C-alpha positions as a printed NumPy array, in Angstrom:
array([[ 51.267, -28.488,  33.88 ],
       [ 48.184, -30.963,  33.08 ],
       [ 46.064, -29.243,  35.814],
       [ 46.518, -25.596,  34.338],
       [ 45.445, -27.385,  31.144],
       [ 42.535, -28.635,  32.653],
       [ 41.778, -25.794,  34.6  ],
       [ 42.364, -23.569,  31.395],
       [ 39.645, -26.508,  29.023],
       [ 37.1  , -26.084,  32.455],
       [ 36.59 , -22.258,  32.151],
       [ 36.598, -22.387,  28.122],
       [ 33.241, -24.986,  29.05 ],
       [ 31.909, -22.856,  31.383],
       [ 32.012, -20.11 ,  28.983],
       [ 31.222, -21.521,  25.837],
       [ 27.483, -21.46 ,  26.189],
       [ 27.514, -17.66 ,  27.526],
       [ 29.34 , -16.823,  24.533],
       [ 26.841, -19.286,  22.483],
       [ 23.966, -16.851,  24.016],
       [ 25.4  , -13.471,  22.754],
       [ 24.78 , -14.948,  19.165],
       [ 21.539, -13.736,  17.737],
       [ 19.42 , -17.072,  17.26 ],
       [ 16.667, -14.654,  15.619],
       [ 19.191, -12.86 ,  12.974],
       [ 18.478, -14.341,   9.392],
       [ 20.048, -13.679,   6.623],
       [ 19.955, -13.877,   2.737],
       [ 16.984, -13.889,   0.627],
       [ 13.473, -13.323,   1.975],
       [ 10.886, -15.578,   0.192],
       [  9.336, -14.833,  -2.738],
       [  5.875, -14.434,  -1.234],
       [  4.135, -13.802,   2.067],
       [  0.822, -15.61 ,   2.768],
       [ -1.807, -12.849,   2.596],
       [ -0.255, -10.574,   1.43 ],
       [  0.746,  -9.192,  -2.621],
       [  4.387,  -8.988,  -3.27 ],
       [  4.782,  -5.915,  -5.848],
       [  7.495,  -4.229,  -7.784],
       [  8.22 ,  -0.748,  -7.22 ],
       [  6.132,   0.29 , -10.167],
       [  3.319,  -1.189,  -8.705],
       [  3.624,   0.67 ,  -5.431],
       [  4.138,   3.822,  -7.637],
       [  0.502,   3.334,  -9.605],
       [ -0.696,   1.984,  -5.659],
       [  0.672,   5.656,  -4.145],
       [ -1.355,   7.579,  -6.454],
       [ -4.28 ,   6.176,  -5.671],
       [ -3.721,   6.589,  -1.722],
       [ -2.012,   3.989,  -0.454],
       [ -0.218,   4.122,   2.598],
       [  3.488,   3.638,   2.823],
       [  5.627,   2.04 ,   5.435],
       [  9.419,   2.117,   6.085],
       [ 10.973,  -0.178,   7.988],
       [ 14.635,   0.222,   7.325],
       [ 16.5  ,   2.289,   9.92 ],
       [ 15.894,   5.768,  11.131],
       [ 19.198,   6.67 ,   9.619],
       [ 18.264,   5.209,   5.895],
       [ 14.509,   6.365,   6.176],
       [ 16.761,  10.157,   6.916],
       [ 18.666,   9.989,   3.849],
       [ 15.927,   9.161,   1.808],
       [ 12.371,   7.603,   1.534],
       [  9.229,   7.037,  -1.268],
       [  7.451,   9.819,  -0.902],
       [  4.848,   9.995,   1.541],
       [  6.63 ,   6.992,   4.043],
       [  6.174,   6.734,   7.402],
       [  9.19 ,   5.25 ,   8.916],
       [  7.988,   2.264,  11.319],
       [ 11.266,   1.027,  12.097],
       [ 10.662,   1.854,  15.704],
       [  7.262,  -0.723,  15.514],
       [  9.722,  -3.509,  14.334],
       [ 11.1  ,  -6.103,  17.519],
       [ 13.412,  -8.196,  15.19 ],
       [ 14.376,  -9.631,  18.185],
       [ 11.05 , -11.309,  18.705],
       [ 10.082, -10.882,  14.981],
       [  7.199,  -8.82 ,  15.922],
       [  5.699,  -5.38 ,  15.037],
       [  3.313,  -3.269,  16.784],
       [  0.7  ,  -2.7  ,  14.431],
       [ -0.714,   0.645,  15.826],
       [  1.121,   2.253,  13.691],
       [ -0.232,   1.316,  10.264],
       [ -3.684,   2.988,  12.058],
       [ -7.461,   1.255,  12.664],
       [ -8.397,   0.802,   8.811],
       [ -7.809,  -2.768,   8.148],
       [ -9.341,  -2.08 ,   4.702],
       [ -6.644,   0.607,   3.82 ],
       [ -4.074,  -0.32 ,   0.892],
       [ -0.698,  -0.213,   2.859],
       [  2.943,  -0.9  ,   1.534],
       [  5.704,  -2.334,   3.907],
       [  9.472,  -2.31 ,   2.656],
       [ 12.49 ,  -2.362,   3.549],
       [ 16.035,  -2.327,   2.116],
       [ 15.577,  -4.61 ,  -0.438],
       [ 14.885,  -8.848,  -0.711],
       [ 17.065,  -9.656,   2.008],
       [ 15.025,  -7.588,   4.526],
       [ 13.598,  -9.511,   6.491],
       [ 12.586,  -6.471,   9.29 ],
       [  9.785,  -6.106,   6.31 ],
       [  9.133,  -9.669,   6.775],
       [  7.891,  -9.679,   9.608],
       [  5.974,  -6.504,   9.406],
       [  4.377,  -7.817,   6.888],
       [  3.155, -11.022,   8.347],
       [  2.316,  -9.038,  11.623],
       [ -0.135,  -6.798,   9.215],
       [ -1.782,  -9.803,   7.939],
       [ -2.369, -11.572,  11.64 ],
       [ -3.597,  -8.058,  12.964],
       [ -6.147,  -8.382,   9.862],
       [ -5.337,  -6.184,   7.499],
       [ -6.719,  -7.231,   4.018],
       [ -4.796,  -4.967,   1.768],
       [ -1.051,  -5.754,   2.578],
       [  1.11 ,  -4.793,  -0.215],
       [  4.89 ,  -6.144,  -0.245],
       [  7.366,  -4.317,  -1.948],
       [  9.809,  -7.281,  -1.562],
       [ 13.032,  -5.694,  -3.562],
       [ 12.084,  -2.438,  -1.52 ],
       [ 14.192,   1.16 ,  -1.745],
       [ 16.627,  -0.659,  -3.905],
       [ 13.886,  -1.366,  -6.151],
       [ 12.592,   1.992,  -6.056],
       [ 15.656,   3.999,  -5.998],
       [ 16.839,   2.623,  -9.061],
       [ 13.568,   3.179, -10.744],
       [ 14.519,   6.71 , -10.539],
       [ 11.124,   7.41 ,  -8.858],
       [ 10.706,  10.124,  -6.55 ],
       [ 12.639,  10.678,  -3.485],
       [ 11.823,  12.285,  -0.165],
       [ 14.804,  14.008,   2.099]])
């Protein structure tokens, strides 16, 4: 009986630390921080009077979400997001690293716009705009909505 039980405790060690690596290290959750070096953290109304003068938006909630409804004008980047690695390929924002751009997400516990955003700023864009509280924000602004 005490050698089944040790037999039984030896596997559980063996496969403690496989199930230890199926755990995301990288997820984080809860609130993002209330600013991003380099770049402006705005409110929704701010990216409203930033869109009419040209600014470019980026989504980088899921394809599914961006589907169901975006800010007018988005381009969903979710694809150019590696939350794994908390990376994003910054091709996709274009070669103008003057151009106003706006990265959001879901809301202030996105943290896929998080890293977008900080990817932005390394790549050298100078005018990163953060809509922190993101489509939540804007959605319940009643502003404009693209299907």
């Amino acid at each position: 009986m005490r050698w089944i039980t040790l037999t039984r405790l030896a596997r559980v060690l063996v496969l403690l630390p496989c199930l230890a690596m199926t755990v995301p290290a990288f997820a984080q959750t809860g609130e993002t921080p209330a600013t991003l070096d380099g770049a402006k953290t705005i409110a929704a109304a701010d990216a409203k009077a930033l869109l009419a003068k040209g600014a470019k938006v980026f989504d980088v909630r899921k394809k599914a979400s961006f589907a169901d409804g975006h800010i007018p004008g988005a381009k969903s980047a979710s694809a150019a997001v590696n939350a794994n690695d908390k990376t994003m390929d910054t091709a996709i924002l274009g070669a103008d690293k003057d151009a106003v751009i706006i990265i959001h997400g879901h809301g202030t516990d996105g943290w896929s716009a998080v890293y977008a955003v900080k990817a932005a700023v390394a790549a050298g864009f100078k005018n990163v705009n953060w809509l922190r509280s993101g489509w939540a924000d804007w959605s319940a602004s009643g502003f404009p909505v693209e299907n």
